[in-house]
Short mmCIF file of C-alpha atoms in Angstrom, two decimals:
data_model
loop_
_atom_site.label_atom_id
_atom_site.label_comp_id
_atom_site.label_asym_id
_atom_site.label_seq_id
_atom_site.Cartn_x
_atom_site.Cartn_y
_atom_site.Cartn_z
CA MET A 1 88.02 110.94 94.16
CA GLY A 2 86.29 113.09 96.95
CA GLY A 3 87.15 110.04 99.21
CA LEU A 4 91.11 109.18 97.92
CA GLN A 5 91.12 113.77 98.28
CA ASN A 6 90.05 113.14 102.17
CA PHE A 7 92.37 110.22 102.64
CA GLU A 8 95.28 112.04 101.27
CA ASN A 9 94.79 114.93 103.43
CA ARG A 10 94.26 112.82 106.31
CA LEU A 11 97.76 111.31 105.49
CA GLU A 12 99.44 114.23 105.60
CA GLN A 13 97.99 115.71 109.07
CA MET A 14 98.61 112.38 110.14
CA ILE A 15 103.09 112.60 109.74
CA SER A 16 102.84 116.53 109.57
CA GLY A 17 103.88 117.43 106.47
CA VAL A 18 106.87 115.37 106.22
CA PHE A 19 104.86 112.55 103.66
CA ALA A 20 104.18 115.44 101.04
CA ARG A 21 107.81 115.50 100.62
CA ALA A 22 109.11 112.85 100.83
CA PHE A 23 106.83 111.31 98.04
CA ARG A 24 107.18 114.48 95.85
CA SER A 25 108.95 112.60 92.89
CA ALA A 26 107.90 109.08 93.38
CA VAL A 27 104.62 106.78 93.80
CA GLN A 28 102.35 108.43 95.46
CA PRO A 29 100.26 106.31 98.07
CA VAL A 30 96.45 108.12 97.11
CA GLU A 31 98.04 106.40 93.82
CA ILE A 32 98.18 102.98 95.47
CA SER A 33 94.77 103.35 96.95
CA ALA A 34 93.38 104.23 93.97
CA ALA A 35 94.66 100.92 92.72
CA LEU A 36 93.18 99.25 95.60
CA GLN A 37 89.71 100.28 95.00
CA ARG A 38 90.27 99.43 91.38
CA GLU A 39 91.46 95.60 92.76
CA LEU A 40 88.11 95.15 94.38
CA ASP A 41 86.07 96.88 91.21
CA ASN A 42 88.26 94.67 89.07
CA ASN A 43 87.86 91.08 90.66
CA ALA A 44 84.38 91.52 92.67
CA GLN A 45 82.68 88.12 92.37
CA ILE A 46 79.08 88.22 92.50
CA LEU A 47 77.59 85.96 95.50
CA SER A 48 73.75 87.49 95.10
CA ARG A 49 72.40 90.51 94.21
CA GLU A 50 73.40 92.55 96.46
CA ARG A 51 76.59 90.72 97.65
CA ARG A 52 80.00 90.56 95.68
CA LEU A 53 83.46 89.14 97.02
CA VAL A 54 86.52 90.76 96.60
CA PRO A 55 90.18 90.16 97.56
CA ASN A 56 91.17 90.46 100.67
CA ASN A 57 94.93 90.32 100.59
CA PHE A 58 97.11 93.16 99.13
CA HIS A 59 100.86 92.96 97.88
CA VAL A 60 101.85 96.06 96.17
CA GLU A 61 105.09 95.71 94.60
CA LEU A 62 107.95 98.97 94.21
CA SER A 63 110.82 99.59 93.67
CA ALA A 64 114.03 99.57 96.44
CA THR A 65 113.98 103.55 96.53
CA ASP A 66 110.20 103.84 96.56
CA LEU A 67 109.37 101.52 99.52
CA GLU A 68 112.96 102.54 100.95
CA ARG A 69 110.88 106.29 101.04
CA LEU A 70 108.29 104.06 102.07
CA ALA A 71 109.18 102.12 104.93
CA PRO A 72 108.76 104.83 107.98
CA TYR A 73 105.49 105.59 107.31
CA ASP A 74 104.42 101.51 105.67
CA ASN A 75 101.71 100.75 108.87
CA ALA A 76 99.96 104.04 109.46
CA LEU A 77 100.01 103.62 105.42
CA ALA A 78 99.01 100.31 105.67
CA ARG A 79 96.20 101.31 107.98
CA GLU A 80 95.19 104.36 106.65
CA MET A 81 93.99 102.58 103.08
CA THR A 82 93.15 99.23 104.83
CA GLU A 83 89.98 101.69 106.47
CA GLN A 84 89.52 103.63 102.84
CA LEU A 85 88.92 100.54 101.18
CA ARG A 86 86.46 98.79 104.58
CA ASP A 87 84.52 102.52 103.13
CA HIS A 88 84.53 101.35 99.69
CA ALA A 89 83.64 98.08 99.76
CA GLU A 90 80.60 99.24 102.49
CA GLN A 91 79.23 101.38 99.43
CA GLN A 92 79.63 98.91 97.03
CA SER A 93 78.16 96.13 99.06
CA TYR A 94 81.50 94.44 98.49
CA VAL A 95 81.76 91.28 101.24
CA PHE A 96 85.60 90.46 102.22
CA PRO A 97 86.13 86.97 103.15
CA GLY A 98 88.47 87.71 106.07
CA PRO A 99 90.48 90.51 107.60
CA VAL A 100 92.52 92.72 105.33
CA LYS A 101 96.07 92.73 104.84
CA ILE A 102 97.84 95.49 102.42
CA SER A 103 101.96 94.49 102.46
CA PHE A 104 104.38 96.40 100.76
CA ASP A 105 107.08 94.61 98.97
CA ALA A 106 110.64 95.49 96.57
CA ALA A 107 110.41 94.39 93.16
CA GLU A 108 113.34 94.22 91.04
CA ASP A 109 111.78 94.97 87.48
CA LEU A 110 110.07 98.65 88.30
CA THR A 111 111.97 101.98 88.43
CA THR A 112 111.03 104.54 90.78
CA GLY A 113 107.52 106.20 90.52
CA ARG A 114 106.05 102.98 89.29
CA PHE A 115 104.10 100.08 91.13
CA ARG A 116 102.17 96.92 91.00
CA VAL A 117 99.46 95.40 93.30
CA ARG A 118 98.52 92.12 93.11
CA SER A 119 95.53 91.01 95.21
CA ALA A 120 93.72 87.64 96.73
CA ALA A 121 91.09 86.65 98.42
CA GLN A 122 91.73 84.41 101.50
CA ALA A 123 89.41 83.15 103.49
CA LYS A 124 89.48 83.17 107.30
CA VAL A 125 90.26 79.89 108.59
CA THR A 126 89.60 78.14 112.11
CA THR A 127 90.42 75.32 113.92
CA ASN A 128 89.52 73.04 116.81
CA ALA A 129 92.59 71.19 116.96
CA THR A 130 95.01 71.11 120.38
CA ASP A 131 99.01 71.26 120.57
CA THR A 132 98.37 67.36 121.43
CA MET A 133 96.82 67.34 117.70
CA TYR A 134 99.68 69.43 116.03
CA GLY A 135 102.26 67.00 117.77
CA ARG A 136 101.55 64.04 116.64
CA ALA A 137 100.68 64.65 113.12
CA ARG A 138 102.05 63.49 109.78
CA VAL A 139 99.82 64.86 107.57
CA PHE A 140 98.69 68.55 107.20
CA VAL A 141 96.39 70.59 105.44
CA GLU A 142 97.92 73.85 103.76
CA VAL A 143 95.35 76.69 103.75
CA ASN A 144 96.70 80.34 102.92
CA GLY A 145 100.16 79.70 104.21
CA ALA A 146 99.34 78.10 107.77
CA ARG A 147 99.15 74.03 108.63
CA HIS A 148 96.32 72.37 110.19
CA PRO A 149 96.85 68.48 111.67
CA LEU A 150 94.83 65.72 110.33
CA ASN A 151 94.69 62.51 112.07
CA PRO A 152 92.80 59.60 112.01
CA PRO A 153 90.19 58.93 110.83
CA GLY A 154 89.90 62.81 109.13
CA LEU A 155 88.55 65.80 109.52
CA VAL A 156 85.64 67.63 108.12
CA VAL A 157 86.03 71.16 106.07
CA GLY A 158 83.28 73.67 105.73
CA ARG A 159 82.08 76.76 106.59
CA GLY A 160 79.55 76.05 109.73
CA THR A 161 80.54 76.08 112.91
CA ASP A 162 80.35 71.80 113.13
CA ALA A 163 83.06 71.59 111.10
CA ASP A 164 86.85 70.65 111.95
CA LEU A 165 88.63 73.27 109.86
CA ARG A 166 86.04 76.27 109.28
CA ILE A 167 86.87 78.52 106.13
CA ASN A 168 84.65 81.69 105.65
CA ASP A 169 84.49 81.52 101.70
CA PRO A 170 80.78 82.39 100.81
CA GLY A 171 81.59 79.25 98.19
CA ILE A 172 82.09 77.29 100.73
CA SER A 173 79.20 74.92 102.18
CA ARG A 174 78.67 74.54 105.63
CA ARG A 175 79.50 71.04 105.59
CA HIS A 176 81.80 70.80 102.07
CA VAL A 177 84.39 67.72 102.11
CA GLU A 178 85.91 65.30 104.76
CA PHE A 179 89.43 64.42 104.56
CA ARG A 180 89.73 60.27 105.59
CA LEU A 181 92.70 59.03 106.80
CA GLN A 182 93.50 55.56 107.84
CA LEU A 183 97.52 54.45 109.31
CA GLY A 184 98.15 50.83 109.09
CA ARG A 185 99.40 48.84 110.98
CA PRO A 186 102.98 49.59 112.62
CA GLN A 187 103.78 44.95 111.81
CA ASP A 188 102.88 46.37 108.23
CA GLY A 189 104.60 49.75 107.56
CA GLY A 190 101.97 52.27 109.12
CA VAL A 191 101.24 52.93 105.56
CA LEU A 192 99.09 55.90 105.64
CA THR A 193 95.71 55.94 103.34
CA LEU A 194 94.59 59.49 102.71
CA SER A 195 91.36 60.75 100.80
CA VAL A 196 89.26 63.56 100.43
CA HIS A 197 84.95 63.10 100.28
CA ASP A 198 82.37 65.39 99.27
CA LEU A 199 80.22 65.95 101.50
CA GLY A 200 76.96 66.71 98.83
CA SER A 201 78.17 70.56 98.48
CA THR A 202 76.40 73.44 96.33
CA ASN A 203 79.93 74.02 94.55
CA GLY A 204 82.02 71.05 94.44
CA MET A 205 85.63 70.56 94.59
CA ILE A 206 88.69 69.94 92.00
CA VAL A 207 91.24 67.66 93.33
CA ASP A 208 94.43 68.35 91.37
CA GLY A 209 92.54 70.45 88.72
CA THR A 210 89.96 67.74 88.39
CA ARG A 211 86.45 68.19 89.69
CA VAL A 212 85.40 64.59 91.20
CA ARG A 213 83.27 63.60 94.44
CA GLU A 214 86.31 61.66 95.74
CA ALA A 215 89.78 60.75 95.35
CA PRO A 216 93.19 59.47 96.77
CA LEU A 217 95.44 61.93 97.59
CA ASN A 218 99.23 61.90 97.58
CA ALA A 219 101.50 64.74 99.30
CA GLY A 220 101.71 67.71 97.48
CA SER A 221 97.76 67.42 96.29
CA THR A 222 95.59 70.11 95.56
CA ILE A 223 92.18 70.90 96.53
CA ARG A 224 89.94 73.68 95.88
CA ILE A 225 86.59 74.57 97.50
CA GLY A 226 84.97 77.42 96.65
CA ASN A 227 87.88 80.36 96.29
CA THR A 228 89.98 78.42 98.36
CA SER A 229 92.46 76.15 97.59
CA MET A 230 94.75 73.53 100.09
CA THR A 231 97.49 71.15 99.94
CA VAL A 232 98.42 67.67 101.21
CA VAL A 233 101.74 68.28 103.37
CA LEU A 234 103.45 64.89 104.73
CA VAL A 235 106.03 64.97 107.45
CA ASP A 236 108.34 62.64 108.19
CA GLU A 237 107.47 60.91 111.45
CA GLU A 238 111.20 60.81 113.06
CA PRO A 239 113.25 63.28 112.36
CA HIS A 240 116.72 62.58 110.66
CA GLY A 241 119.98 61.94 112.55
#
């Protein structure tokens, strides 16, 4: 508990003692910090003998009363808790797939003094797409809540620098899958043909719940590679009046 005690002491000093009075009868931040550390320990996935993958995206759910009390300090708490998690991860040889994010949310089913932590491993995603590519796209690949354009002839998704869409997920190969997109001729209605193909990856892919090497795709199709899920999003070419 030495690390958690130091964490609490830093918090009290940071907000000049107000912290202790504000939280005397509510959820204690040191309890939240301990729960976040347990999330790492309980959800660690073995990558190698010396490395384990852990969640990096955390939602701390509290009662409305506790959330209101915490609100003046939530940014400072998130920063301190993030540093505490990074220290714990370093000590345990844990690997985060992307930046650590901690948010605080209200939950109607929780009473004062109770809280819940939800976590997920969210890989850092980068793309070579330009504004022009975004503007002309009718199909997008959604990853971790962000949309990335998919234009003909397609794009390669992987962990390597030569991939069009790069996902920092250790379960993903350097060139993992390729989305292939064909747009029919305007006189034929401009029908889209979309598919996804495994590029010989180590861990394969799952499309709409089934492990396959290649598959046709439609709006809403989900593709899972490594610890990351992607969703196909189609948009109208012309806005509705």
